[in-house]
mmCIF file of C-alpha atoms and ligand atoms in Angstrom:
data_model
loop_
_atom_site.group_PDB
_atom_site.id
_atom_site.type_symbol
_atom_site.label_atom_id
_atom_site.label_comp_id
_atom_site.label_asym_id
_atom_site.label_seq_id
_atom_site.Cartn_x
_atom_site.Cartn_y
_atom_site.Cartn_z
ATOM 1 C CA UNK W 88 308.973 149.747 203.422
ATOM 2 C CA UNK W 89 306.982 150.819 200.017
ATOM 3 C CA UNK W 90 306.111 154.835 200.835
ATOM 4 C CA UNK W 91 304.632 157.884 198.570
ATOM 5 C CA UNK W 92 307.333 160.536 198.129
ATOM 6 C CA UNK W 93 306.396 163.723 196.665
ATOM 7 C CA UNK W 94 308.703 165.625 194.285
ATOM 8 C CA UNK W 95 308.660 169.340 193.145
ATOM 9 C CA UNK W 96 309.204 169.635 189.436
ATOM 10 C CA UNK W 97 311.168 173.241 189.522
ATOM 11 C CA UNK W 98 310.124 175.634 186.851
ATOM 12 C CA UNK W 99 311.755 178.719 185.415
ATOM 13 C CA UNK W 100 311.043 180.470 182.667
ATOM 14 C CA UNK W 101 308.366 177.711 181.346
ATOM 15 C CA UNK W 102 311.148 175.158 181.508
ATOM 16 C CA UNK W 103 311.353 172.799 183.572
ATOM 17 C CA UNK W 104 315.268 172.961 186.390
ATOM 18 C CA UNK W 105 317.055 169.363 185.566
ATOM 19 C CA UNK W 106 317.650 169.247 189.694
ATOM 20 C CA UNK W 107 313.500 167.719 189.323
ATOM 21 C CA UNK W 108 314.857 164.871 187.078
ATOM 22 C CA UNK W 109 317.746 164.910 189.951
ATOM 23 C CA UNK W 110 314.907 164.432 192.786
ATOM 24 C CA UNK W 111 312.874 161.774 191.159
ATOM 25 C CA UNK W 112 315.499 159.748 190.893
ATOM 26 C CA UNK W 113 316.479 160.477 194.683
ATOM 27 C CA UNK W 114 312.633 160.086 195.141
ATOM 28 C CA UNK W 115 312.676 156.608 193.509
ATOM 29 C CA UNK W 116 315.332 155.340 195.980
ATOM 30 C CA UNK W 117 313.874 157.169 199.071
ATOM 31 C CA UNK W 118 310.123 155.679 197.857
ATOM 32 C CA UNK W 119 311.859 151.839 197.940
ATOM 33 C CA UNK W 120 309.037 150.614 195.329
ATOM 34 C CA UNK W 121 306.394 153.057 196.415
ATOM 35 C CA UNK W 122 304.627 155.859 193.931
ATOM 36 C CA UNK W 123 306.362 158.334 192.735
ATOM 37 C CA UNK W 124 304.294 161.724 192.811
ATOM 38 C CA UNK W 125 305.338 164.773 191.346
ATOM 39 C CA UNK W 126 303.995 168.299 191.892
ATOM 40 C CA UNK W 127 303.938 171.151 189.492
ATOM 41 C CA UNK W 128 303.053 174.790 190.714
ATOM 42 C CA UNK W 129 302.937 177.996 188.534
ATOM 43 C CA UNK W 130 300.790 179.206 185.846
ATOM 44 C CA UNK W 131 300.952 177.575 182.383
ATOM 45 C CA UNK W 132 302.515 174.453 183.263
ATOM 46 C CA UNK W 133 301.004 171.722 181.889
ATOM 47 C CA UNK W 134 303.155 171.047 179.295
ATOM 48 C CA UNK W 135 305.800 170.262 181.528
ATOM 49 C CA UNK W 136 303.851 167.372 183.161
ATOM 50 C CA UNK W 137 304.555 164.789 180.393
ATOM 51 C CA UNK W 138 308.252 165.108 180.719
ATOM 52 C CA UNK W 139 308.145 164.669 184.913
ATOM 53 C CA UNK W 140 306.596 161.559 183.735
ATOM 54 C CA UNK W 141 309.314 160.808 181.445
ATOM 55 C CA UNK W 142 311.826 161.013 183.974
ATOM 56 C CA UNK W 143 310.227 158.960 186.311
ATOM 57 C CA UNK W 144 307.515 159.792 188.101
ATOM 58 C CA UNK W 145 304.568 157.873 188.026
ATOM 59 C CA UNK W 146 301.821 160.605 188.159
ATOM 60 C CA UNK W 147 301.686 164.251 188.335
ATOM 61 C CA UNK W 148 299.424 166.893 190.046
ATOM 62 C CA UNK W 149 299.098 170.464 189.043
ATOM 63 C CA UNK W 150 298.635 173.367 191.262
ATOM 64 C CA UNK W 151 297.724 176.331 188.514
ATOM 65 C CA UNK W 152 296.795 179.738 189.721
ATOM 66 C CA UNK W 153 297.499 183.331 188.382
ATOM 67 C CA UNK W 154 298.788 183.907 191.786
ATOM 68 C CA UNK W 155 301.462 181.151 191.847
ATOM 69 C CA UNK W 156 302.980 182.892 188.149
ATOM 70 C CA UNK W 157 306.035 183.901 189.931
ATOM 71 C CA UNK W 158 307.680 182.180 193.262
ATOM 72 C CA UNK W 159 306.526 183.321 196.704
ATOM 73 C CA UNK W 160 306.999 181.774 200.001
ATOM 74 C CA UNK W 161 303.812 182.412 200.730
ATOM 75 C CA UNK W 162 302.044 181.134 197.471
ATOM 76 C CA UNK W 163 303.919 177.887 197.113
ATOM 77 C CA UNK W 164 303.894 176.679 200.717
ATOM 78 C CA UNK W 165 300.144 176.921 200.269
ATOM 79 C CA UNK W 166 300.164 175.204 197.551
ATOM 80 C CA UNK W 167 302.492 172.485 198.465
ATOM 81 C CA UNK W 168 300.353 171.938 201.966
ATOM 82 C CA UNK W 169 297.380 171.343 199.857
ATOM 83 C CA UNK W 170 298.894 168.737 198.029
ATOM 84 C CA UNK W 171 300.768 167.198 200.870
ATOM 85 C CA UNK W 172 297.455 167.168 202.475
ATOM 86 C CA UNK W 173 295.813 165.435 200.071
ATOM 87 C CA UNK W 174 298.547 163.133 198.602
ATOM 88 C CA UNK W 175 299.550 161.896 202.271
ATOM 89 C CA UNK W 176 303.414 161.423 201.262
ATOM 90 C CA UNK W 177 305.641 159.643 203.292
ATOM 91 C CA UNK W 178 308.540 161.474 201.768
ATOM 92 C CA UNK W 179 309.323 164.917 200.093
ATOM 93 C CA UNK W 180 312.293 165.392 197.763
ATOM 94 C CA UNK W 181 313.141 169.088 196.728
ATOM 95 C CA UNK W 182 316.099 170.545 194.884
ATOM 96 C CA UNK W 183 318.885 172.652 196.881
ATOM 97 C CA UNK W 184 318.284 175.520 195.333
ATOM 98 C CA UNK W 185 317.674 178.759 196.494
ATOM 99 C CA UNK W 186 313.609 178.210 195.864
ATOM 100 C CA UNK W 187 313.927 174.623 197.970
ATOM 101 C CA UNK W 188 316.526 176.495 200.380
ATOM 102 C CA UNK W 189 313.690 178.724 201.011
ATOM 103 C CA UNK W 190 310.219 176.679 200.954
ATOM 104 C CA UNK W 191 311.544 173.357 202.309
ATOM 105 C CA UNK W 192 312.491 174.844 206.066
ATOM 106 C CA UNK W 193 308.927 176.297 206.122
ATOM 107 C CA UNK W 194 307.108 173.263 204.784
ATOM 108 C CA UNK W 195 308.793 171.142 207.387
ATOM 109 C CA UNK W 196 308.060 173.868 210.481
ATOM 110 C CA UNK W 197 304.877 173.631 209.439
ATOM 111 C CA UNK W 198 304.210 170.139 209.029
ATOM 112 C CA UNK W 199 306.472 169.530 212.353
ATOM 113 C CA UNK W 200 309.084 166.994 210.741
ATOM 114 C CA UNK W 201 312.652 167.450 210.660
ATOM 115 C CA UNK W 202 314.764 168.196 207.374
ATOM 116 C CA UNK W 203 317.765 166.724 205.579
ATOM 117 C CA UNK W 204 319.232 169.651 203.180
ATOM 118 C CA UNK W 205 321.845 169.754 200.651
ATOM 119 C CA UNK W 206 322.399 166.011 200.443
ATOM 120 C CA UNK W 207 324.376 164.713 197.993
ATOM 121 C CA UNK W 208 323.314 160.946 197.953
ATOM 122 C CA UNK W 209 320.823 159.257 199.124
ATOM 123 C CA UNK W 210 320.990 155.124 199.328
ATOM 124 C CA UNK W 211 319.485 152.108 201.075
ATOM 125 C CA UNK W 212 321.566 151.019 203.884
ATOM 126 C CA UNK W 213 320.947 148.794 207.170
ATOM 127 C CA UNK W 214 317.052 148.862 206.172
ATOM 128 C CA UNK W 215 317.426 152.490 206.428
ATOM 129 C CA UNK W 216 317.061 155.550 203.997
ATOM 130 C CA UNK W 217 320.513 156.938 204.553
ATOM 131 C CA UNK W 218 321.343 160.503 202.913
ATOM 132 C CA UNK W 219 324.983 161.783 202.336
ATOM 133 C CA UNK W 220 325.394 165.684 203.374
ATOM 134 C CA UNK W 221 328.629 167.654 203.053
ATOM 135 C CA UNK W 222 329.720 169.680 206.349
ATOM 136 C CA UNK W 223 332.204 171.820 206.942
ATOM 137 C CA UNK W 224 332.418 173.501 203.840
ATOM 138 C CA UNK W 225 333.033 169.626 201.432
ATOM 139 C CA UNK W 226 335.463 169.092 204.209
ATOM 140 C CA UNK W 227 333.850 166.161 205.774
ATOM 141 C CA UNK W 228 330.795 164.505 204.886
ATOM 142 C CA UNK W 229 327.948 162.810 207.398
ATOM 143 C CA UNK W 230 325.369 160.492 206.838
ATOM 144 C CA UNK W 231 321.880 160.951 208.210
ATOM 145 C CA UNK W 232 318.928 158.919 208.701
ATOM 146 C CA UNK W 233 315.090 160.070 209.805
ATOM 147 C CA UNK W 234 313.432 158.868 212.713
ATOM 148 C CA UNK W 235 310.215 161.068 212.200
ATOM 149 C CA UNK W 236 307.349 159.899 209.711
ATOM 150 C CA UNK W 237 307.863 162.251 206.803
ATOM 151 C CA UNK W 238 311.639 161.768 204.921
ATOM 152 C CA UNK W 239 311.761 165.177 203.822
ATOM 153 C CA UNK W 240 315.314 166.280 201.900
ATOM 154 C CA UNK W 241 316.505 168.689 199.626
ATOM 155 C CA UNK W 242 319.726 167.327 197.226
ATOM 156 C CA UNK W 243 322.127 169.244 195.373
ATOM 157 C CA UNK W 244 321.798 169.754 191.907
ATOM 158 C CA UNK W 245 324.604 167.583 190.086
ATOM 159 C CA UNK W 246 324.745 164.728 192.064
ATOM 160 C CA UNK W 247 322.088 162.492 192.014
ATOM 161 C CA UNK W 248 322.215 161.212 188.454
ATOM 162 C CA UNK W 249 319.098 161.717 187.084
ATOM 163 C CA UNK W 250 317.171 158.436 185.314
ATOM 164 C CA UNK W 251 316.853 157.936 181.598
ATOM 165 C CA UNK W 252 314.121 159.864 180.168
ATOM 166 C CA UNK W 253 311.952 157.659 178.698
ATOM 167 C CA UNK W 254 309.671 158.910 176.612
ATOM 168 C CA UNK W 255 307.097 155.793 176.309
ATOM 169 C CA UNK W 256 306.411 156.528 179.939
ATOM 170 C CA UNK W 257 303.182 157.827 180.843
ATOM 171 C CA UNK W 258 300.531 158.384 184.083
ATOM 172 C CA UNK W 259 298.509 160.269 185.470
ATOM 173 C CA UNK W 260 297.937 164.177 185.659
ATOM 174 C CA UNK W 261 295.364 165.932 187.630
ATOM 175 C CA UNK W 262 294.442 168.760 188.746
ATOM 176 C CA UNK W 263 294.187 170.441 192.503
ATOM 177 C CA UNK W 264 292.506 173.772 192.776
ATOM 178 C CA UNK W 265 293.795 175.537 196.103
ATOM 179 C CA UNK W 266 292.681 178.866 197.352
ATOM 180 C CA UNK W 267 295.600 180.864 197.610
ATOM 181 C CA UNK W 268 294.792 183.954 199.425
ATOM 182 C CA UNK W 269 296.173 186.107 201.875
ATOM 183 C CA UNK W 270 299.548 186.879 200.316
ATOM 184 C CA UNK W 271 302.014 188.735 202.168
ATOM 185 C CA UNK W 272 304.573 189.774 199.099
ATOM 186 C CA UNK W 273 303.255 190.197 195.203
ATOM 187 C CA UNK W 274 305.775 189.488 192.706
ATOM 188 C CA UNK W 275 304.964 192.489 189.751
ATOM 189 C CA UNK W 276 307.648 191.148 187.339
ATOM 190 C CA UNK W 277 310.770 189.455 187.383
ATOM 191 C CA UNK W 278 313.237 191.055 185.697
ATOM 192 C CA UNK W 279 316.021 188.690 184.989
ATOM 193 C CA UNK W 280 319.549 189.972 184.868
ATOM 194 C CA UNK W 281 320.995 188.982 181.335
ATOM 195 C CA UNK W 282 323.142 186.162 181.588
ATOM 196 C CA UNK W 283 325.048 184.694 178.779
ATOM 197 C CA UNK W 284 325.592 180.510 177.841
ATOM 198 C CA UNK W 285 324.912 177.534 180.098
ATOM 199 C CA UNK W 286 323.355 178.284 183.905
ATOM 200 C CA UNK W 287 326.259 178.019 186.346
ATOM 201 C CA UNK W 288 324.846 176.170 189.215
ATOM 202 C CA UNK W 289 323.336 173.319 186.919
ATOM 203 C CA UNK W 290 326.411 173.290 184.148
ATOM 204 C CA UNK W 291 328.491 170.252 183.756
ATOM 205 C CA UNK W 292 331.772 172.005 183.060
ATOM 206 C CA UNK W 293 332.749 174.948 184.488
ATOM 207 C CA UNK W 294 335.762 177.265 182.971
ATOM 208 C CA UNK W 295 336.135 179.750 186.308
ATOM 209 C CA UNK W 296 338.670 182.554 186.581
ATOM 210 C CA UNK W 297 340.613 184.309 189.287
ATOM 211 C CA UNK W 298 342.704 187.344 189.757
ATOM 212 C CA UNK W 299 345.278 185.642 187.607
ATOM 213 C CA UNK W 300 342.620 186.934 184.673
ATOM 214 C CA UNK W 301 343.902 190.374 185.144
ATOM 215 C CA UNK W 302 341.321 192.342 183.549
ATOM 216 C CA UNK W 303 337.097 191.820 182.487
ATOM 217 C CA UNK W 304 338.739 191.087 178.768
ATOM 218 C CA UNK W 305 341.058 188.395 180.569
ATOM 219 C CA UNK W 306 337.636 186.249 180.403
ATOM 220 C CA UNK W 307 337.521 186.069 176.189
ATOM 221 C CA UNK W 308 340.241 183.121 176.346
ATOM 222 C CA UNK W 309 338.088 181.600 179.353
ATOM 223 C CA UNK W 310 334.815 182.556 177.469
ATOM 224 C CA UNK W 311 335.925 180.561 173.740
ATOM 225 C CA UNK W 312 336.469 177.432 176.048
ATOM 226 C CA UNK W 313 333.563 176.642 177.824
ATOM 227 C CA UNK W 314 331.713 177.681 174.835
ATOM 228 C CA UNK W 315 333.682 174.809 172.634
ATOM 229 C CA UNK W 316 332.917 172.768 176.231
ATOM 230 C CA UNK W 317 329.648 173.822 176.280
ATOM 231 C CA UNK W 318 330.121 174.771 179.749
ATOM 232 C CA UNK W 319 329.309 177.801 181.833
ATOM 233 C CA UNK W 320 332.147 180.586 183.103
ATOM 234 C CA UNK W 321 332.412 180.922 186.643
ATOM 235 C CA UNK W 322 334.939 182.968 189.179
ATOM 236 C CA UNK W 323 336.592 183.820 192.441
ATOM 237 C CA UNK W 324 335.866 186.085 194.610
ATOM 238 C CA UNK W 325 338.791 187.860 193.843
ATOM 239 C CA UNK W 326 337.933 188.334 190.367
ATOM 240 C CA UNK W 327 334.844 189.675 191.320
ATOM 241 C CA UNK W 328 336.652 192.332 193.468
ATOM 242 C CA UNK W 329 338.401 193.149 191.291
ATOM 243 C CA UNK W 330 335.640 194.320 189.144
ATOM 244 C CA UNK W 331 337.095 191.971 185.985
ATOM 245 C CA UNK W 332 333.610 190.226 185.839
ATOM 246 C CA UNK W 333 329.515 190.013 187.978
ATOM 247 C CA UNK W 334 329.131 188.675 191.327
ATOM 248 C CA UNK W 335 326.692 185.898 190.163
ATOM 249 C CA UNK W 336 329.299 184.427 188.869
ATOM 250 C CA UNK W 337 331.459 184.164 192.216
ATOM 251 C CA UNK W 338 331.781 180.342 193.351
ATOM 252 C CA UNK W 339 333.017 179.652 197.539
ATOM 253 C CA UNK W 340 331.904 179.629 200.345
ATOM 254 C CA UNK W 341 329.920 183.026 200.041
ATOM 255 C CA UNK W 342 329.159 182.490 196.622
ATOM 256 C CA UNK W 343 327.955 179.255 194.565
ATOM 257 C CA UNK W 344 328.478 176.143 195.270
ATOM 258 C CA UNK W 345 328.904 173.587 192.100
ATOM 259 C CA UNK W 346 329.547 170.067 191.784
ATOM 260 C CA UNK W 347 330.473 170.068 187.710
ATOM 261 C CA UNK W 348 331.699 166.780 185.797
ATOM 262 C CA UNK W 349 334.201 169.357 185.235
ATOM 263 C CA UNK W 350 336.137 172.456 186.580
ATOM 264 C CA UNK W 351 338.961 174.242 185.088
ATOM 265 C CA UNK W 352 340.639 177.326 187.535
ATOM 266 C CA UNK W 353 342.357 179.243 185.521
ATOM 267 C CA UNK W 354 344.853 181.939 187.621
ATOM 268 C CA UNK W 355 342.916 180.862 190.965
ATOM 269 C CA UNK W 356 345.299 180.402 193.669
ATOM 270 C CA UNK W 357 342.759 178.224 195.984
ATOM 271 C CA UNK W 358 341.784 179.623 198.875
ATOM 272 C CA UNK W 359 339.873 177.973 201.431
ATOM 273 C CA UNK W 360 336.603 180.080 201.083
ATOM 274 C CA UNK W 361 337.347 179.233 196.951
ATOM 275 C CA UNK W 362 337.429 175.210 197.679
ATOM 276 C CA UNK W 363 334.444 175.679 199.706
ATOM 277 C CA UNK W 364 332.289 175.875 196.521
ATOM 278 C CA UNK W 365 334.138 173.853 193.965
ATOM 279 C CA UNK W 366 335.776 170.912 195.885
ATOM 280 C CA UNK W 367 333.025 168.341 195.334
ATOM 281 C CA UNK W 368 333.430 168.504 191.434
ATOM 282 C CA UNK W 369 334.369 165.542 189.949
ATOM 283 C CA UNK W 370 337.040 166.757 187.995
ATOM 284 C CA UNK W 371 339.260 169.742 188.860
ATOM 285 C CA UNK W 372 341.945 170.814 186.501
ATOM 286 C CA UNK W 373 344.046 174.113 187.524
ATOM 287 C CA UNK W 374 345.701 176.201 185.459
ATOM 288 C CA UNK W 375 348.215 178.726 187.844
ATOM 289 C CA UNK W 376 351.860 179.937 187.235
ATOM 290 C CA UNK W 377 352.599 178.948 190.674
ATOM 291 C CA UNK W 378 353.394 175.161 191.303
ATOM 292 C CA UNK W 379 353.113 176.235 194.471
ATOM 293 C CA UNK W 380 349.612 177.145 194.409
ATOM 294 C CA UNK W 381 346.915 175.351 197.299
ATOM 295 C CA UNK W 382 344.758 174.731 194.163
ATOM 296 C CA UNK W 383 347.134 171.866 192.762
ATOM 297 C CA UNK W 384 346.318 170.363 196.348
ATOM 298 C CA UNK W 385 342.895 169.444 195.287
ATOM 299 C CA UNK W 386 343.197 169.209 191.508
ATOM 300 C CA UNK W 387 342.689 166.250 189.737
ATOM 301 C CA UNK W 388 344.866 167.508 186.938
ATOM 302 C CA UNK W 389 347.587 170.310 186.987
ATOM 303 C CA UNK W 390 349.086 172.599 184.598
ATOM 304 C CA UNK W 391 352.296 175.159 185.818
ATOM 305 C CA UNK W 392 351.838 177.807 182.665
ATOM 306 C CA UNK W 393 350.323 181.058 181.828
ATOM 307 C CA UNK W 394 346.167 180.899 181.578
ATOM 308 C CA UNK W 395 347.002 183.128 178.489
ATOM 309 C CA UNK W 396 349.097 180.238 176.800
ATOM 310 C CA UNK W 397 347.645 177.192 178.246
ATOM 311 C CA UNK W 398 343.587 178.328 177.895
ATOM 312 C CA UNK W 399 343.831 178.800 173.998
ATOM 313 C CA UNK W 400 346.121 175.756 173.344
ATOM 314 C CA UNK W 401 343.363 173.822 175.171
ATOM 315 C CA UNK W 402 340.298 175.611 173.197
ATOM 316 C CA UNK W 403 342.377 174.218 169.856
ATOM 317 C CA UNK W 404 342.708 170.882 170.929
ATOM 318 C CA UNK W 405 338.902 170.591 172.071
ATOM 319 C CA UNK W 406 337.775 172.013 169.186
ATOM 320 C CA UNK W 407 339.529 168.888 166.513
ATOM 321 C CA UNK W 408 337.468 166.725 168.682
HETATM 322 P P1 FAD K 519 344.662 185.321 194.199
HETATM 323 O O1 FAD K 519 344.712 184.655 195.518
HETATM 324 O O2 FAD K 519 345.306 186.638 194.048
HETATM 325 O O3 FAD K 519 345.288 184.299 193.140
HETATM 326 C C1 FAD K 519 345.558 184.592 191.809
HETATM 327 C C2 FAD K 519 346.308 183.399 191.240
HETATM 328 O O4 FAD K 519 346.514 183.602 189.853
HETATM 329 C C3 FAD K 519 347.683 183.179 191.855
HETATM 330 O O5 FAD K 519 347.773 181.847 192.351
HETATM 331 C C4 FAD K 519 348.666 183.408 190.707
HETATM 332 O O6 FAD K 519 349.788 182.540 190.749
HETATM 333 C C5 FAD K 519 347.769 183.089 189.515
HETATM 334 N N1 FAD K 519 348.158 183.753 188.271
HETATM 335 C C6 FAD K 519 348.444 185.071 188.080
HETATM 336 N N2 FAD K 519 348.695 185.307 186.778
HETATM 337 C C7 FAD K 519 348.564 184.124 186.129
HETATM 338 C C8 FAD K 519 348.688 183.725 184.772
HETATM 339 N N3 FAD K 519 348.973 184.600 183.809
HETATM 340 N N4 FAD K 519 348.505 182.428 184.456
HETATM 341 C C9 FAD K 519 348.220 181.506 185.431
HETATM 342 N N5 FAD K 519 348.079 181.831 186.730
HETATM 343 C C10 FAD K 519 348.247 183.138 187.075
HETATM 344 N N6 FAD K 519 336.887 183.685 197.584
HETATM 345 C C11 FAD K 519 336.186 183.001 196.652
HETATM 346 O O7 FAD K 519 336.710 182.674 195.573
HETATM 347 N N7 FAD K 519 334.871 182.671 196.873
HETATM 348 C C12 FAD K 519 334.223 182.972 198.020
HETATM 349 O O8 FAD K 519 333.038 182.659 198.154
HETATM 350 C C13 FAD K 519 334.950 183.675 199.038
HETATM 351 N N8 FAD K 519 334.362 183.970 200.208
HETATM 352 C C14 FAD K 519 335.115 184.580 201.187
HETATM 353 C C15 FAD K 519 334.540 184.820 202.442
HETATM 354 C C16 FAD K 519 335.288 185.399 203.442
HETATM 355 C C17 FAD K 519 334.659 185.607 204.777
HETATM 356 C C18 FAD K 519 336.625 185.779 203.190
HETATM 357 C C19 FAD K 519 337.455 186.392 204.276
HETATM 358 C C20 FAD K 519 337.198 185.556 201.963
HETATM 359 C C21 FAD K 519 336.453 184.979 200.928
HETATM 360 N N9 FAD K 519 336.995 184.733 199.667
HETATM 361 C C22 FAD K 519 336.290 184.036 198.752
HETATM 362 C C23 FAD K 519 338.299 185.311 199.273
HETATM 363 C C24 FAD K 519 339.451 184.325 199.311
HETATM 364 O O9 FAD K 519 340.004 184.305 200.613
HETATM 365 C C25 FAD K 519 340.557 184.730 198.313
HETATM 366 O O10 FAD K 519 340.974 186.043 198.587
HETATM 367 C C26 FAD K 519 340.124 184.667 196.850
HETATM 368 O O11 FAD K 519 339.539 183.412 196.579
HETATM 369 C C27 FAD K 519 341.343 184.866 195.966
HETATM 370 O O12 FAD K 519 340.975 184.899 194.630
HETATM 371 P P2 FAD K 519 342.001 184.445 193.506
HETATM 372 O O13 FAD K 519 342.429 183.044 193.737
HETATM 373 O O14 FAD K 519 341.379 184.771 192.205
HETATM 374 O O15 FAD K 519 343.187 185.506 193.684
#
C-alpha cells in the first residue's frame, strides 16, 4: 500500500548528516511507491534542499526560524508536529542519532503511535514493512512490524545504503511558517569540542585503539593510517581510562556504537562491553599480541604481532595503492 513517509534531513554545521541520504532510501522502501517528503528545520537551510532532492526525495518543506538555529527538543518537535500535521504522513523515518534518539520518542508520545529505533534494515516482506533491530547488545537481532497507522523508525547510520545522488533530480520546496514559542531551554552557542579528521559515528573505516596503545603518542601510528584510509580513530574504554586519548572517542556498549565498512583494533583485547559497539561492522581486522585474544573471535581478519610493527607496515602498503 502506496503511503507518504516523512524524512528529517539532519543538519550540522550548515551541512547536511549522510544518515538523511540513509533515511530516504529507508523512506523509499517503507513509502512502497508513495511520495517521498523530506523536512528541513534550522535557520539558513535552503541550500541544502536541492541535494535532499538529489538523494531521493521527491519534495522538500522548510521549517526556518531564528529560534530553530540550534537543536532543542522543544523547538523541533514543534516544528516537526506542524509539518506532520499538515503533510499527513503515513510514515516517519529519522536517523539514530543522538538528535533522532531524542525527538523521535517525543514525536511518537505525542502523536500516540508506537516506535521502531535503531533499525538496521528495513524490507518488504509477507505484504508487510518489516524492520531489522539489533538486541542484546548486536547479539541477536529481531524483526518488527507496525500494527498502528503511522510507521515511525529511526535507522542507524551506516546501514541502509543510501541511493545514488542524482543530480538531474528535482521537486518541490516550500515553505511552512510555524510559531515556535514557549521554549523551555535557549541554546546561546554551541561550542563544539575540536575534533580532528573524519566524524566517528558516520566514518567508513575506523582505526580504534586499546590499552595495547600504551601511551596518548601510541595513537600517531594509528593516526597516519586512517588518515591514508581516510577513516576516523576510535578507542576502548580502556584507552580512555587510561587517559592515552578523549572519551568521544570511546566505542561499546557505553560509548559509540559504529557499523564501519571497516574496523581495525589495534591492542584491544575484546571485551564484551567493546563488541557491543563494533560487532555489526562489516569488516573487523584485529591487531593483538595475544592469539588468544576474544577479539580474533569476531574478526574477520587477524594479525598475532605488535600494533607498533604491524600498524606502520600496513600504512606503507596502503599508501602504494
Ligand atoms: P585490555 O583488556 O587491557 O587489552 C589490551 C590488549 O592489548 C590486550 O589484548 C593485549 O594483548 C594487547 N596488546 C598489548 N600490547 C600490544 C602490542 N604492542 N601490540 C598488539 N597488542 C597489544 N569497554 C569499551 O571498550 N567500551 C565500552 O563502552 C565499555 N563499557 C563498559 C561498561 C561497563 C559497565 C563495564 C563494567 C566495562 C565497560 N568497558 C567498556 C570496559 C571493558 O570491560 C574492558 O575493560 C575494556 O574494553 C578493555 O580495554 P582494552 O581492550 O583496550 O584493554
Amino acid at each position: 500500500m502506496a503511503r507518504k513517509v516523512l524524512v528529517l534531513g539532519e543538519v550540522r554545521e550548515q551541512t547536511l548528516r549522510n544518515v538523511s541520504f540513509e533515511a530516504l532510501a529507508a523512506a523509499k522502501t517503507v513509502a512502497e511507491g508513495g511520495e517521498v517528503v523530506a523536512a528541513l528545520v534550522g535557520k539558513n537551510i535552503s541550500s541544502l534542499a536541492d541535494e535532499m532532492l538529489q538523494y531521493g526525495a521527491d519534495r522538500v518543506v522548510k521549517i526556518e526560524n531564528e529560534k530553530l538555529k540550534a537543536y532543542t527538543p522543544d523547538g523541533y518537535s514543534q516544528a516537526l508536529l506542524a509539518v506532520i500535521e499538515s503533510e499527513k504522513p503515513g510514515g516517519i523515518v529519522f536517523g539514530h542519532t543522538a538528535l533522532g534518539k531524542d525527538l523521535s520518542p517525543k514525536l511518537a508520545a505525542k502523536l500516540n503511535t508506537g516506535l521502531i529505533s535503531d533499525a538496521t534494515n528495513v524490507e518488504i516482506a509477507g505484504g508487510n514493512i518489516v524492520f531489522t533491530r539489533p538486541i542484546y547488545s548486536g547479539k541477536a537481532f529481531e524483526k518488527k512490524i507496525v500494527t498502528g497507522d503511522i510507521i515511525f523508525a529511526t535507522i542507524r547510520p551506516n546501514n541502509i545504503a543510501s541511493l545514488e545522488k542524482d543530480e538531474s533530480h528535482t521537486g518541490e520546496i516550500s515553505s511552512l511558517s510555524v510559531d515556535i514559542k514557549d521554549l523551555r531551554t535557549i541554546v546561546k552557542e554551541v561550542i563544539r569540542k575540536a575534533t580532528e579528521g573524519v566524524d566517528l559515528s558516520e566514518a567508513k573505516v575506523i582505526v580504534a585503539g586499546g590499552r595495547g596503545v600504551k601511551s596518548s603518542n601510541g595513537f600517531e601510528p594509528l593516526k597516519e593510517l586512517a588518515n591514508v584510509l581516510g577513516g576516523a580513530i576510535g578507542a576502548s574504554r580502556g584507552a580512555c581510562d587510561a587517559d592515552y586519548c578523549d572519551y568521544s572517542l570511546q566505542i561499546g556498549q557505553t560509548g559509540k556504537v559504529v557499523t564501519p565498512d571497516l574496523y581495525i583494533a589495534c591492542g584491544i583485547s575484546g571485551a564484551i562491553q567493546h563488541l557491543a559497539g563494533m560487532s555489526n561492522s562489516k569488516v573487523i581486522v584485529a591487531i593483538n599480541k595475544d592469539p588468544e585474544a576474544n577479539i580474533f573471535k569476531i574478526a574477520d581478519y587477524g594479525i598475532v604481532g605488535d600494533l607498533f610493527e604491524v600498524v606502520p607496515l600496513l600504512t606503507q602498503e596502503f599508501k602504494k595503492l
